[in-house]
Every structure is written in structure tokens, then in C-alpha cells.
């Protein structure tokens, strides 16, 4: 629920201010919702939260499907996994259906930019 609330808050902020979200701005916006230093979030929790938020099946994040809605949700989940966990690129890729580390970097960069 916290992750879903955080995504909603970020989406609303971005839409209202028409500003691009950066990592530092995201941390500032979410500091009251999710104290990142104190909570451990698993990739599975991130995947569940993102799939619920985007209203897609959990297994779609792990699949090879390339529809626009699934790709965006997968990229957001990968971005959050990289930011909120200490997992390696290879480990994150494994959690997303065996994606290569270069795919993880590409997904991360798409959301960051």
C-alpha cells in the first residue's frame, strides 16, 4: 500500500508541477511516506506494488511481453528495485524473468530520464 501511495503521490506531483522527477526530488517528496533508511523493501514487494498500481498481472512483469503498459510497469519496477534494494543488476534481472544486466540498465535509464 505504501508503494502504491508513493507512486500516486509522485504521479500527481509530476502532473501538477510539470516538472521532471529526479532521484533527489523523489526522495524529498517521499521522505514522509517511506523512510528509505529504515525500511527494507524486497523486489517481490516492489513487483506486487507496481503490478497493482498499473493494474497488470504480476506474471506480466516477469514475461517477455512488450506491450506498452507492461513495458512501462516493468521499467518502473526495475527502477525502484535498483533504487530501493542493494541487489546487483544480475540479481534484479533474475527476479524479472532472467533479464540481462544490460536490459536492467536500459530500463533504469529510461525511467530516470
PDB file of C-alpha atoms in Angstrom:
ATOM      1  CA  UNK A   1       0.000   0.000   0.000  1.00  0.00           C
ATOM      2  CA  UNK A   2       2.833   2.375   0.806  1.00  0.00           C
ATOM      3  CA  UNK A   3       4.439   1.781  -2.568  1.00  0.00           C
ATOM      4  CA  UNK A   4       1.121   2.345  -4.323  1.00  0.00           C
ATOM      5  CA  UNK A   5       0.611   5.566  -2.365  1.00  0.00           C
ATOM      6  CA  UNK A   6       4.131   6.692  -3.198  1.00  0.00           C
ATOM      7  CA  UNK A   7       3.574   6.114  -6.924  1.00  0.00           C
ATOM      8  CA  UNK A   8       0.303   8.037  -6.766  1.00  0.00           C
ATOM      9  CA  UNK A   9       1.967  10.937  -4.960  1.00  0.00           C
ATOM     10  CA  UNK A  10       4.830  11.076  -7.484  1.00  0.00           C
ATOM     11  CA  UNK A  11       2.455  10.923 -10.444  1.00  0.00           C
ATOM     12  CA  UNK A  12       0.293  13.699  -9.011  1.00  0.00           C
ATOM     13  CA  UNK A  13       3.288  15.905  -8.222  1.00  0.00           C
ATOM     14  CA  UNK A  14       4.711  15.464 -11.713  1.00  0.00           C
ATOM     15  CA  UNK A  15       1.352  16.198 -13.366  1.00  0.00           C
ATOM     16  CA  UNK A  16       0.637  19.278 -11.261  1.00  0.00           C
ATOM     17  CA  UNK A  17       4.067  20.894 -11.421  1.00  0.00           C
ATOM     18  CA  UNK A  18       5.009  19.639 -14.900  1.00  0.00           C
ATOM     19  CA  UNK A  19       8.498  19.026 -13.502  1.00  0.00           C
ATOM     20  CA  UNK A  20      10.645  16.028 -14.288  1.00  0.00           C
ATOM     21  CA  UNK A  21      11.234  13.796 -11.309  1.00  0.00           C
ATOM     22  CA  UNK A  22      14.825  13.226 -10.248  1.00  0.00           C
ATOM     23  CA  UNK A  23      16.109  10.798  -7.668  1.00  0.00           C
ATOM     24  CA  UNK A  24      16.765  13.559  -5.132  1.00  0.00           C
ATOM     25  CA  UNK A  25      13.357  15.174  -5.730  1.00  0.00           C
ATOM     26  CA  UNK A  26      11.653  11.789  -5.437  1.00  0.00           C
ATOM     27  CA  UNK A  27      13.398  11.142  -2.133  1.00  0.00           C
ATOM     28  CA  UNK A  28      12.344  14.569  -0.887  1.00  0.00           C
ATOM     29  CA  UNK A  29       8.706  14.048  -1.906  1.00  0.00           C
ATOM     30  CA  UNK A  30       8.541  10.588  -0.366  1.00  0.00           C
ATOM     31  CA  UNK A  31      10.556  11.161   2.805  1.00  0.00           C
ATOM     32  CA  UNK A  32       7.413  11.268   4.961  1.00  0.00           C
ATOM     33  CA  UNK A  33       5.823   8.245   3.309  1.00  0.00           C
ATOM     34  CA  UNK A  34       8.770   5.886   3.063  1.00  0.00           C
ATOM     35  CA  UNK A  35      11.808   6.492   5.246  1.00  0.00           C
ATOM     36  CA  UNK A  36      14.231   4.655   2.935  1.00  0.00           C
ATOM     37  CA  UNK A  37      16.978   4.272   5.507  1.00  0.00           C
ATOM     38  CA  UNK A  38      14.805   2.364   7.957  1.00  0.00           C
ATOM     39  CA  UNK A  39      12.837   0.010   5.739  1.00  0.00           C
ATOM     40  CA  UNK A  40      13.965  -2.923   3.682  1.00  0.00           C
ATOM     41  CA  UNK A  41      11.896  -3.492   0.572  1.00  0.00           C
ATOM     42  CA  UNK A  42      12.129  -6.688  -1.437  1.00  0.00           C
ATOM     43  CA  UNK A  43      11.941  -6.934  -5.194  1.00  0.00           C
ATOM     44  CA  UNK A  44       8.849  -9.090  -4.775  1.00  0.00           C
ATOM     45  CA  UNK A  45       7.126  -6.328  -2.791  1.00  0.00           C
ATOM     46  CA  UNK A  46       8.064  -3.804  -5.468  1.00  0.00           C
ATOM     47  CA  UNK A  47       6.751  -6.073  -8.224  1.00  0.00           C
ATOM     48  CA  UNK A  48       3.454  -6.612  -6.396  1.00  0.00           C
ATOM     49  CA  UNK A  49       3.000  -2.900  -5.713  1.00  0.00           C
ATOM     50  CA  UNK A  50       3.790  -1.875  -9.282  1.00  0.00           C
ATOM     51  CA  UNK A  51       1.580  -4.574 -10.816  1.00  0.00           C
ATOM     52  CA  UNK A  52      -1.300  -3.461  -8.573  1.00  0.00           C
ATOM     53  CA  UNK A  53      -0.720   0.217  -9.361  1.00  0.00           C
ATOM     54  CA  UNK A  54      -0.629  -0.349 -13.130  1.00  0.00           C
ATOM     55  CA  UNK A  55      -3.435  -2.926 -12.956  1.00  0.00           C
ATOM     56  CA  UNK A  56      -1.500  -5.667 -14.716  1.00  0.00           C
ATOM     57  CA  UNK A  57      -0.898  -9.275 -13.757  1.00  0.00           C
ATOM     58  CA  UNK A  58       2.133  -9.927 -11.580  1.00  0.00           C
ATOM     59  CA  UNK A  59       3.397 -12.545 -14.051  1.00  0.00           C
ATOM     60  CA  UNK A  60       3.349  -9.959 -16.851  1.00  0.00           C
ATOM     61  CA  UNK A  61       6.280  -8.177 -15.200  1.00  0.00           C
ATOM     62  CA  UNK A  62       8.276 -11.388 -15.493  1.00  0.00           C
ATOM     63  CA  UNK A  63       7.169 -12.240 -19.024  1.00  0.00           C
ATOM     64  CA  UNK A  64       8.639 -11.335 -22.393  1.00  0.00           C
ATOM     65  CA  UNK A  65       5.529  -9.387 -23.386  1.00  0.00           C
ATOM     66  CA  UNK A  66       6.344  -5.999 -24.921  1.00  0.00           C
ATOM     67  CA  UNK A  67       3.023  -4.154 -24.826  1.00  0.00           C
ATOM     68  CA  UNK A  68       3.375  -0.507 -23.864  1.00  0.00           C
ATOM     69  CA  UNK A  69       1.618  -0.791 -20.500  1.00  0.00           C
ATOM     70  CA  UNK A  70       3.615  -3.835 -19.431  1.00  0.00           C
ATOM     71  CA  UNK A  71       6.939  -2.361 -20.563  1.00  0.00           C
ATOM     72  CA  UNK A  72       6.338   0.846 -18.602  1.00  0.00           C
ATOM     73  CA  UNK A  73       5.315  -1.035 -15.453  1.00  0.00           C
ATOM     74  CA  UNK A  74       8.322  -3.355 -15.768  1.00  0.00           C
ATOM     75  CA  UNK A  75      10.690  -0.403 -16.227  1.00  0.00           C
ATOM     76  CA  UNK A  76       9.252   1.371 -13.169  1.00  0.00           C
ATOM     77  CA  UNK A  77       9.590  -1.811 -11.098  1.00  0.00           C
ATOM     78  CA  UNK A  78      13.182  -2.268 -12.263  1.00  0.00           C
ATOM     79  CA  UNK A  79      13.977   1.368 -11.485  1.00  0.00           C
ATOM     80  CA  UNK A  80      12.525   1.048  -7.986  1.00  0.00           C
ATOM     81  CA  UNK A  81      14.333  -2.265  -7.463  1.00  0.00           C
ATOM     82  CA  UNK A  82      17.642  -0.633  -8.304  1.00  0.00           C
ATOM     83  CA  UNK A  83      16.950   2.392  -6.083  1.00  0.00           C
ATOM     84  CA  UNK A  84      15.411   0.652  -3.081  1.00  0.00           C
ATOM     85  CA  UNK A  85      17.435  -2.557  -2.813  1.00  0.00           C
ATOM     86  CA  UNK A  86      21.086  -3.486  -2.677  1.00  0.00           C
ATOM     87  CA  UNK A  87      20.647  -6.206  -5.284  1.00  0.00           C
ATOM     88  CA  UNK A  88      23.082  -6.500  -8.188  1.00  0.00           C
ATOM     89  CA  UNK A  89      21.981  -5.873 -11.768  1.00  0.00           C
ATOM     90  CA  UNK A  90      22.188  -9.604 -12.462  1.00  0.00           C
ATOM     91  CA  UNK A  91      20.053 -10.416  -9.409  1.00  0.00           C
ATOM     92  CA  UNK A  92      17.446  -7.846 -10.398  1.00  0.00           C
ATOM     93  CA  UNK A  93      17.423  -9.285 -13.913  1.00  0.00           C
ATOM     94  CA  UNK A  94      16.879 -12.760 -12.494  1.00  0.00           C
ATOM     95  CA  UNK A  95      13.907 -11.520 -10.491  1.00  0.00           C
ATOM     96  CA  UNK A  96      12.375 -10.173 -13.706  1.00  0.00           C
ATOM     97  CA  UNK A  97      12.344 -13.415 -15.641  1.00  0.00           C
ATOM     98  CA  UNK A  98      16.051 -13.713 -16.399  1.00  0.00           C
ATOM     99  CA  UNK A  99      16.605 -10.319 -17.990  1.00  0.00           C
ATOM    100  CA  UNK A 100      20.217  -9.470 -18.879  1.00  0.00           C
ATOM    101  CA  UNK A 101      22.046  -6.815 -16.839  1.00  0.00           C
ATOM    102  CA  UNK A 102      22.125  -4.516 -19.887  1.00  0.00           C
ATOM    103  CA  UNK A 103      18.322  -4.699 -20.054  1.00  0.00           C
ATOM    104  CA  UNK A 104      18.192  -3.650 -16.404  1.00  0.00           C
ATOM    105  CA  UNK A 105      20.487  -0.679 -17.100  1.00  0.00           C
ATOM    106  CA  UNK A 106      18.372   0.345 -20.111  1.00  0.00           C
ATOM    107  CA  UNK A 107      15.118   0.130 -18.126  1.00  0.00           C
ATOM    108  CA  UNK A 108      16.614   2.104 -15.241  1.00  0.00           C
ATOM    109  CA  UNK A 109      17.870   4.827 -17.581  1.00  0.00           C
ATOM    110  CA  UNK A 110      14.514   5.100 -19.395  1.00  0.00           C
ATOM    111  CA  UNK A 111      12.713   5.904 -16.140  1.00  0.00           C
ATOM    112  CA  UNK A 112      15.487   8.088 -14.729  1.00  0.00           C
ATOM    113  CA  UNK A 113      15.453  10.257 -17.847  1.00  0.00           C
TER     114      UNK A 113
END
